[in-house]
Short mmCIF file of C-alpha atoms in Angstrom, two decimals:
data_model
loop_
_atom_site.label_atom_id
_atom_site.label_comp_id
_atom_site.label_asym_id
_atom_site.label_seq_id
_atom_site.Cartn_x
_atom_site.Cartn_y
_atom_site.Cartn_z
CA MET A 815 -49.83 0.31 37.02
CA THR A 816 -48.70 2.49 40.06
CA TYR A 817 -44.99 1.77 39.50
CA PHE A 818 -45.59 3.26 36.04
CA LEU A 819 -47.09 6.47 37.41
CA VAL A 820 -43.89 6.98 39.89
CA ALA A 821 -41.45 6.31 36.83
CA ALA A 822 -43.39 8.91 34.85
CA ILE A 823 -43.61 11.68 37.79
CA LEU A 824 -39.66 10.85 38.19
CA GLY A 825 -39.35 11.51 34.55
CA LEU A 826 -41.30 14.10 34.94
CA LEU A 827 -39.16 15.74 37.48
CA LEU A 828 -36.08 15.20 35.28
CA ARG A 829 -38.01 17.22 32.23
CA PHE A 830 -38.45 20.25 34.97
CA TYR A 831 -34.76 19.83 36.43
CA PRO A 832 -33.25 22.45 34.33
CA ILE A 833 -36.54 25.02 34.23
CA LEU A 834 -37.00 25.38 37.54
CA GLY A 835 -33.69 24.79 39.12
CA LEU A 836 -34.89 21.62 41.19
CA ASP A 837 -32.16 20.65 43.98
CA PHE A 838 -31.69 16.95 43.31
CA ASN A 839 -28.83 14.85 41.84
CA TYR A 840 -30.12 14.42 38.06
CA ARG A 841 -28.00 11.24 37.49
CA PHE A 842 -29.24 9.47 40.81
CA VAL A 843 -33.15 10.33 39.81
CA VAL A 844 -32.53 8.86 36.07
CA HIS A 845 -31.34 5.54 37.93
CA GLY A 846 -34.52 5.59 40.30
CA HIS A 847 -36.71 6.43 37.20
CA SER A 848 -35.26 3.99 34.96
CA HIS A 849 -34.97 1.13 37.51
CA ILE A 850 -38.66 1.28 38.25
CA ALA A 851 -39.77 1.85 34.98
CA LEU A 852 -38.36 -1.52 33.80
CA LEU A 853 -38.61 -3.44 36.94
CA GLY A 854 -41.53 -2.13 38.89
CA TRP A 855 -43.39 -1.33 35.81
CA VAL A 856 -42.85 -3.87 32.81
CA TYR A 857 -41.50 -6.65 34.96
CA VAL A 858 -44.14 -6.90 37.48
CA ALA A 859 -46.86 -6.55 34.57
CA LEU A 860 -45.37 -9.39 32.49
CA THR A 861 -44.42 -11.69 35.22
CA THR A 862 -48.24 -11.38 36.41
CA LEU A 863 -49.68 -11.96 32.90
CA LEU A 864 -47.54 -14.82 32.33
CA HIS A 865 -48.64 -16.16 35.70
CA PHE A 866 -52.29 -15.97 34.96
CA CYS A 867 -51.74 -17.01 31.31
CA PHE A 868 -49.82 -20.25 31.68
CA LEU A 869 -49.32 -21.60 35.44
CA GLU A 870 -51.56 -24.02 36.75
CA LYS A 871 -52.98 -21.98 39.55
CA LYS A 872 -54.20 -24.03 42.41
CA LYS A 873 -50.92 -25.72 43.05
CA SER A 874 -48.29 -22.45 42.42
CA SER A 875 -50.62 -19.57 43.73
CA ARG A 876 -48.93 -19.87 47.37
CA THR A 877 -45.42 -19.68 46.18
CA TYR A 878 -45.99 -17.13 43.43
CA LYS A 879 -47.29 -14.48 46.35
CA ARG A 880 -44.24 -14.85 48.35
CA ILE A 881 -42.56 -14.37 45.39
CA PHE A 882 -44.43 -11.45 44.02
CA TRP A 883 -44.21 -9.49 47.71
CA PHE A 884 -40.52 -10.08 47.95
CA THR A 885 -40.02 -8.47 44.54
CA GLN A 886 -41.98 -5.90 46.02
CA ALA A 887 -39.78 -5.05 48.88
CA THR A 888 -36.66 -4.72 46.40
CA LEU A 889 -38.66 -2.21 44.24
CA ILE A 890 -39.77 -0.01 47.34
CA GLY A 891 -36.06 -0.76 48.57
CA MET A 892 -34.51 0.66 45.20
CA LEU A 893 -37.40 3.43 45.04
CA LEU A 894 -35.75 4.54 47.99
CA THR A 895 -32.18 4.35 47.44
CA PHE A 896 -31.55 5.06 43.80
CA PRO A 897 -32.81 9.07 44.05
CA PHE A 898 -30.69 9.49 46.73
CA GLN A 899 -27.48 7.79 46.43
CA GLY A 900 -27.34 6.07 42.59
CA TYR A 901 -24.95 2.79 43.02
CA ALA A 902 -24.44 2.86 45.98
CA LEU A 903 -24.21 -0.24 49.22
CA PHE A 904 -28.07 -0.40 49.51
CA SER A 905 -29.24 0.34 46.22
CA ILE A 906 -26.89 -2.36 44.94
CA VAL A 907 -27.97 -4.86 47.43
CA PHE A 908 -31.74 -4.31 46.71
CA SER A 909 -30.97 -4.67 42.92
CA THR A 910 -28.73 -7.68 43.40
CA LEU A 911 -32.11 -9.33 45.63
CA PHE A 912 -34.13 -8.39 42.93
CA LEU A 913 -32.08 -10.45 40.06
CA ILE A 914 -31.68 -13.82 42.72
CA VAL A 915 -35.52 -13.35 43.17
CA SER A 916 -36.01 -12.91 39.56
CA TYR A 917 -34.21 -16.01 38.74
CA VAL A 918 -36.59 -17.93 41.92
CA TYR A 919 -39.13 -16.77 39.61
CA VAL A 920 -38.15 -18.70 36.32
CA TYR A 921 -37.67 -21.83 38.41
CA HIS A 922 -41.06 -21.31 39.74
CA PHE A 923 -42.55 -20.82 36.46
CA TRP A 924 -41.07 -23.59 34.93
CA LYS A 925 -42.19 -26.24 37.52
CA ASN A 926 -45.84 -24.84 37.57
CA ILE A 927 -46.64 -24.97 33.82
CA ASP A 928 -50.04 -25.87 33.28
CA LEU A 929 -49.85 -29.00 31.21
CA LYS A 930 -52.75 -27.99 28.89
CA TYR A 931 -50.51 -25.65 27.57
CA LYS A 932 -47.09 -27.94 27.17
CA HIS A 933 -47.89 -27.54 23.06
CA SER A 934 -48.77 -24.14 23.35
CA LYS A 935 -46.53 -21.78 20.74
CA GLY A 936 -47.00 -18.85 22.93
CA LEU A 937 -45.73 -21.01 25.89
CA LYS A 938 -42.77 -21.50 23.79
CA CYS A 939 -42.11 -17.74 23.55
CA ALA A 940 -42.63 -17.10 27.06
CA LYS A 941 -40.18 -19.85 27.63
CA ALA A 942 -37.48 -18.49 25.83
CA ALA A 943 -38.74 -14.57 26.81
CA LEU A 944 -37.68 -15.68 30.38
CA ILE A 945 -34.10 -17.11 29.23
CA TYR A 946 -33.33 -13.87 27.67
CA MET A 947 -34.15 -12.10 30.87
CA MET A 948 -31.74 -14.42 32.86
CA ILE A 949 -28.80 -13.86 29.88
CA SER A 950 -29.49 -9.53 30.19
CA SER A 951 -28.67 -10.03 33.87
CA LEU A 952 -24.93 -10.93 33.10
CA GLY A 953 -24.70 -7.09 32.31
CA PRO A 954 -25.26 -5.83 35.54
CA TRP A 955 -23.25 -8.70 37.27
CA ALA A 956 -20.33 -7.35 34.98
CA LEU A 957 -20.74 -4.00 35.77
CA GLY A 958 -18.82 -4.49 39.42
CA ALA A 959 -15.63 -6.01 38.05
CA ILE A 960 -15.41 -3.94 35.11
CA MET A 961 -15.89 -0.65 37.55
CA ASN A 962 -13.26 -2.17 40.09
CA SER A 963 -10.89 -3.24 37.25
CA LEU A 964 -11.44 -1.02 34.12
CA GLY A 965 -13.26 2.16 35.68
CA PRO A 966 -16.44 3.40 34.70
CA GLN A 967 -14.72 5.21 31.59
CA SER A 968 -14.09 2.00 29.80
CA ILE A 969 -16.36 0.85 26.43
CA TRP A 970 -17.30 -2.07 28.56
CA TYR A 971 -18.95 -0.22 31.03
CA ARG A 972 -21.14 1.08 28.59
CA LEU A 973 -21.31 -2.15 26.37
CA ALA A 974 -22.33 -4.24 29.32
CA ILE A 975 -25.02 -1.73 30.31
CA TYR A 976 -25.91 -1.91 26.55
CA PHE A 977 -26.06 -5.56 26.74
CA TYR A 978 -28.62 -5.77 29.75
CA LEU A 979 -31.08 -3.32 27.90
CA HIS A 980 -30.84 -4.95 24.49
CA PHE A 981 -31.99 -8.35 25.95
CA GLN A 982 -34.31 -6.74 28.27
CA TYR A 983 -36.02 -4.40 25.95
CA ASN A 984 -35.60 -6.78 22.52
CA GLY A 985 -35.44 -10.19 23.69
CA TRP A 986 -37.60 -10.47 27.34
CA MET A 987 -40.04 -7.89 27.08
CA ILE A 988 -41.05 -7.80 23.45
CA LEU A 989 -40.91 -12.05 22.89
CA ALA A 990 -43.16 -12.17 26.08
CA VAL A 991 -45.50 -9.52 24.62
CA VAL A 992 -45.78 -11.74 21.62
CA GLY A 993 -46.15 -14.89 23.51
CA ILE A 994 -49.49 -13.61 25.93
CA PHE A 995 -50.38 -12.25 22.42
CA LEU A 996 -50.35 -15.91 20.75
CA PHE A 997 -51.93 -17.58 24.09
CA VAL A 998 -54.93 -15.05 23.14
CA TRP A 999 -54.47 -16.20 19.43
CA GLU A 1000 -55.08 -19.95 20.68
CA GLN A 1001 -58.02 -19.17 23.30
CA HIS A 1002 -59.57 -18.32 20.72
CA GLY A 1003 -58.94 -21.53 18.68
CA LEU A 1004 -57.28 -19.90 15.95
CA GLU A 1005 -54.80 -21.19 13.65
CA ILE A 1006 -51.09 -20.90 13.96
CA PRO A 1007 -49.26 -22.80 10.94
CA LYS A 1008 -46.54 -24.94 12.07
CA LYS A 1009 -44.24 -23.95 9.23
CA SER A 1010 -45.05 -20.43 9.61
CA PHE A 1011 -44.50 -20.16 13.47
CA THR A 1012 -40.90 -22.12 12.92
CA HIS A 1013 -40.16 -19.41 10.19
CA PHE A 1014 -41.00 -16.72 12.68
CA PHE A 1015 -39.44 -18.29 16.14
CA LEU A 1016 -36.22 -19.27 14.60
CA SER A 1017 -35.65 -15.69 12.54
CA PHE A 1018 -37.03 -13.75 15.68
CA ASN A 1019 -34.47 -15.09 18.11
CA LEU A 1020 -31.75 -14.99 15.09
CA GLY A 1021 -32.57 -11.40 15.15
CA ILE A 1022 -32.42 -10.89 18.99
CA VAL A 1023 -28.97 -12.54 19.04
CA PHE A 1024 -27.36 -10.50 16.30
CA THR A 1025 -29.18 -7.20 16.57
CA PHE A 1026 -26.94 -6.96 19.85
CA PHE A 1027 -24.31 -5.89 17.46
CA LEU A 1028 -25.86 -2.49 16.33
CA SER A 1029 -25.05 -1.88 20.28
CA THR A 1030 -21.29 -2.00 19.46
CA LEU A 1031 -21.27 0.36 16.29
CA TRP A 1032 -20.38 2.87 18.18
CA THR A 1033 -17.05 1.46 18.90
CA LYS A 1034 -16.37 1.76 14.88
CA PRO A 1035 -15.38 -2.07 15.17
CA PRO A 1036 -14.64 -4.09 11.98
CA PHE A 1037 -16.92 -4.42 9.26
CA GLY A 1038 -17.89 -7.81 10.16
CA PHE A 1039 -19.90 -6.22 12.86
CA TYR A 1040 -21.88 -4.20 10.66
CA THR A 1041 -22.59 -7.34 8.50
CA LEU A 1042 -23.94 -9.51 11.24
CA ALA A 1043 -25.81 -6.32 12.84
CA GLY A 1044 -27.38 -5.95 9.31
CA PHE A 1045 -28.58 -9.92 9.47
CA GLY A 1046 -30.20 -9.56 12.98
CA ALA A 1047 -32.02 -6.27 11.74
CA MET A 1048 -33.22 -8.44 8.19
CA ALA A 1049 -33.87 -11.17 10.28
CA GLN A 1050 -36.18 -9.10 12.56
CA LEU A 1051 -37.78 -7.58 9.89
CA TYR A 1052 -38.44 -11.38 8.19
CA ALA A 1053 -39.69 -12.39 11.62
CA PHE A 1054 -42.53 -9.59 11.68
CA ALA A 1055 -43.23 -10.25 8.04
CA CYS A 1056 -44.10 -14.04 9.49
CA LEU A 1057 -46.21 -13.11 12.19
CA TRP A 1058 -48.05 -10.61 10.57
CA GLY A 1059 -48.62 -13.32 7.61
CA MET A 1060 -49.82 -15.68 10.41
CA ILE A 1061 -52.69 -13.44 12.13
CA LYS A 1062 -53.70 -10.76 9.61
CA ASN A 1063 -56.58 -13.22 7.69
CA GLN A 1064 -57.84 -14.01 11.29
CA PHE A 1065 -57.60 -10.74 13.09
CA PHE A 1066 -60.86 -10.10 13.37
CA GLU A 1067 -62.12 -13.04 14.80
CA LEU A 1068 -60.61 -12.04 18.11
CA SER A 1069 -63.55 -9.40 18.65
CA LEU A 1070 -62.07 -7.16 20.59
CA THR A 1071 -63.42 -3.46 21.59
CA LYS A 1072 -62.39 -0.45 19.57
CA LEU A 1073 -59.95 0.39 21.73
CA GLN A 1074 -58.46 -2.72 22.15
CA THR A 1075 -57.76 -2.77 18.30
CA LEU A 1076 -56.35 0.86 18.34
CA LEU A 1077 -54.02 -0.65 20.76
CA ILE A 1078 -53.03 -3.49 18.46
CA LYS A 1079 -52.89 -1.42 15.90
CA LEU A 1080 -50.81 1.08 17.79
CA VAL A 1081 -48.38 -1.81 18.67
CA VAL A 1082 -47.71 -2.88 15.40
CA ALA A 1083 -47.20 0.52 13.85
CA MET A 1084 -44.97 1.60 16.45
CA GLY A 1085 -43.12 -1.86 16.03
CA LEU A 1086 -42.44 -1.54 12.40
CA ILE A 1087 -40.87 1.95 13.19
CA LYS A 1088 -38.77 0.43 15.72
CA ILE A 1089 -37.32 -2.37 13.15
CA VAL A 1090 -37.03 0.41 10.22
CA LEU A 1091 -34.87 2.29 12.66
CA GLN A 1092 -32.71 -0.43 13.43
CA LEU A 1093 -32.02 -1.24 10.20
CA LEU A 1094 -30.87 2.38 9.42
CA THR A 1095 -28.36 1.99 12.22
CA VAL A 1096 -27.08 -0.86 10.61
CA LEU A 1097 -25.34 1.76 8.12
CA PRO A 1098 -21.75 3.36 9.55
CA TYR A 1099 -23.12 7.06 8.80
CA PHE A 1100 -26.37 6.20 11.05
CA SER A 1101 -24.75 4.02 13.72
CA THR A 1102 -21.82 7.14 14.09
CA MET A 1103 -25.20 9.55 14.30
CA ALA A 1104 -27.23 7.94 16.64
CA ALA A 1105 -24.04 7.61 19.21
CA LYS A 1106 -23.24 11.38 18.64
CA TYR A 1107 -26.69 12.46 19.08
CA LEU A 1108 -27.90 11.00 22.45
CA ASP A 1109 -31.45 11.98 22.02
CA PHE A 1110 -31.90 9.51 18.66
CA THR A 1111 -31.09 7.14 21.44
CA ILE A 1112 -33.41 8.30 24.14
CA GLY A 1113 -36.04 8.49 21.35
CA TYR A 1114 -35.60 5.19 20.56
CA LEU A 1115 -35.91 3.67 23.90
CA HIS A 1116 -38.83 5.44 24.61
CA LEU A 1117 -40.54 4.30 21.66
CA THR A 1118 -39.66 0.79 22.57
CA PHE A 1119 -40.91 1.30 26.26
CA LEU A 1120 -43.77 3.49 25.82
CA GLY A 1121 -45.10 2.75 22.37
CA VAL A 1122 -44.36 -0.95 21.80
CA ILE A 1123 -43.86 -2.05 25.11
CA SER A 1124 -46.33 -0.06 27.26
CA MET A 1125 -49.28 -0.20 24.95
CA ALA A 1126 -49.17 -4.04 24.54
CA LEU A 1127 -49.72 -4.14 28.57
CA PHE A 1128 -52.18 -1.85 28.19
CA PHE A 1129 -53.98 -4.08 25.84
CA PHE A 1130 -53.29 -7.17 27.88
CA MET A 1131 -54.66 -5.68 30.89
CA ASP A 1132 -57.79 -4.23 29.36
CA TYR A 1133 -58.33 -7.51 27.41
CA PHE A 1134 -58.27 -9.78 30.59
CA GLU A 1135 -60.22 -7.30 32.55
CA MET A 1136 -57.52 -6.96 35.27
CA PHE A 1137 -57.16 -3.19 34.77
CA ARG A 1138 -59.57 -1.18 32.51
CA ILE A 1139 -57.95 1.36 29.95
CA SER A 1140 -60.32 4.04 29.30
CA THR A 1141 -60.90 6.26 25.91
CA LYS A 1142 -61.06 9.47 28.49
CA SER A 1143 -57.70 8.32 29.71
CA PHE A 1144 -55.34 6.94 27.09
CA PRO A 1145 -55.43 9.82 25.02
CA TRP A 1146 -53.64 11.97 27.59
CA TYR A 1147 -51.00 9.34 27.67
CA PHE A 1148 -50.72 8.74 23.73
CA VAL A 1149 -50.65 12.78 23.27
CA GLY A 1150 -47.92 13.15 25.80
CA PHE A 1151 -46.33 10.26 24.27
CA ILE A 1152 -45.96 11.37 20.75
CA LEU A 1153 -45.33 15.12 21.47
CA THR A 1154 -42.74 14.21 23.63
CA GLU A 1155 -41.18 11.74 20.63
CA ALA A 1156 -41.55 14.17 17.85
CA LEU A 1157 -39.68 16.96 20.16
CA ILE A 1158 -36.88 14.47 21.40
CA PHE A 1159 -36.56 13.23 17.76
CA TYR A 1160 -36.52 17.14 16.48
CA LYS A 1161 -33.96 17.71 19.02
CA GLY A 1162 -31.20 15.54 17.74
CA ILE A 1163 -32.08 16.33 14.01
CA ALA A 1164 -31.45 19.73 14.92
CA ALA A 1165 -27.68 18.74 16.55
CA TRP A 1166 -27.28 16.72 13.61
CA GLN A 1167 -28.39 19.30 10.78
CA GLY A 1168 -27.25 22.45 13.30
CA TRP A 1169 -30.34 24.29 13.50
CA GLY A 1170 -30.25 25.12 16.89
CA ILE A 1171 -32.99 24.78 19.01
CA PHE A 1172 -36.35 26.99 19.47
CA GLU A 1173 -36.77 28.83 22.21
CA GLY A 1174 -39.11 27.28 24.72
CA GLN A 1175 -38.29 23.52 23.25
CA GLY A 1176 -37.41 22.69 27.06
CA LYS A 1177 -40.70 23.94 28.81
CA LEU A 1178 -42.63 22.64 26.01
CA MET A 1179 -40.72 19.33 26.23
CA ALA A 1180 -41.74 19.29 29.67
CA TRP A 1181 -44.96 20.41 29.73
CA ALA A 1182 -45.90 17.76 27.01
CA THR A 1183 -44.02 15.18 29.67
CA LEU A 1184 -46.58 16.11 32.03
CA LEU A 1185 -49.89 14.52 29.89
CA ILE A 1186 -48.32 10.87 30.36
CA PRO A 1187 -48.42 10.93 34.15
CA ILE A 1188 -51.92 12.52 34.02
CA GLY A 1189 -53.38 9.91 31.76
CA ILE A 1190 -51.80 7.10 34.08
CA ALA A 1191 -53.32 8.51 37.27
CA ILE A 1192 -56.78 8.80 35.61
CA MET A 1193 -56.21 5.32 34.68
CA LEU A 1194 -55.23 4.19 38.21
CA ILE A 1195 -58.70 7.00 39.58
CA LYS A 1196 -61.02 5.68 36.89
CA ASN A 1197 -60.31 1.53 38.03
CA ARG A 1198 -60.14 2.47 41.84
CA ALA A 1199 -63.73 3.73 41.14
CA LEU A 1200 -64.83 0.48 39.52
CA THR A 1201 -63.73 -1.59 42.34
#
């Protein structure tokens, strides 16, 4: 959670940059913000949860601790380099080492699965998620070759970044979240029909692969790409329906707190909005619009990261009693999230429709963003008081 606070503070600095005239390299801090958010917050949280849920602890804990602390060293290295030099020698070294140690984690996970979970449907999703994490890393590996041969202005440079982000968000992170949720479901002895799960798993994976074509539509490719992207978006919608069908009648049996129930409902709602936005961008008009007005892309990424993934992590950490999410701290975060999303999408719509931005929009955005690190800081303080 500390990494999440650091990432949120870096994001806050970016929002106040034009208002206060702060003296730093904006692009470098963007790199630091994104790396610490994705790798410091989400990666560490998910790998910790996967270790907690599926691995045999006595045999694997010592090795896991070594992997964990080596991962922390690479993250601190990235935190101390990316905001000050962007992509340069030392930041590239630390990010490369991170990729290598993530492969080591995957190998460690596969070797130490607790045998009592070998038929777990949650484990099946977790394994697939880790495969997508490794697939996503092909993007960063390709960037070096693309920069040296084609340059950063090449469409392949941007496609490599989108390839990484797509398989991180839609493959690794969301499928890992689903896997951990199904673990919780199975631990309560609740049924997951085999046929329904097979339909879900197949359609979800097809959706992950084919929705990557959504990230290529800004290049105005042949019509076949739109067809493949549309198939992927429909497959994800069908997978969402299958998952909902598996859990809707037994959800109340989880015996969750009011806050935990709220968090699950918010994750489902944000996930549905995400899928609807994907379906819209299959249409050439909307895909061109999303590429032209960057605020739509930023809003979509923040919806996925701050809404679907982070709120799911809040639920798991509170459910497993790893980190308490209180009713006093979460509203700060949630209000900050909703306000910033509304302002980001408003800015995109205003640019699209030629409305112009209202006076003080930038300041309002910055002050709304402040609520997010305040909420995270309160969570950390309250948990420190409990220990």
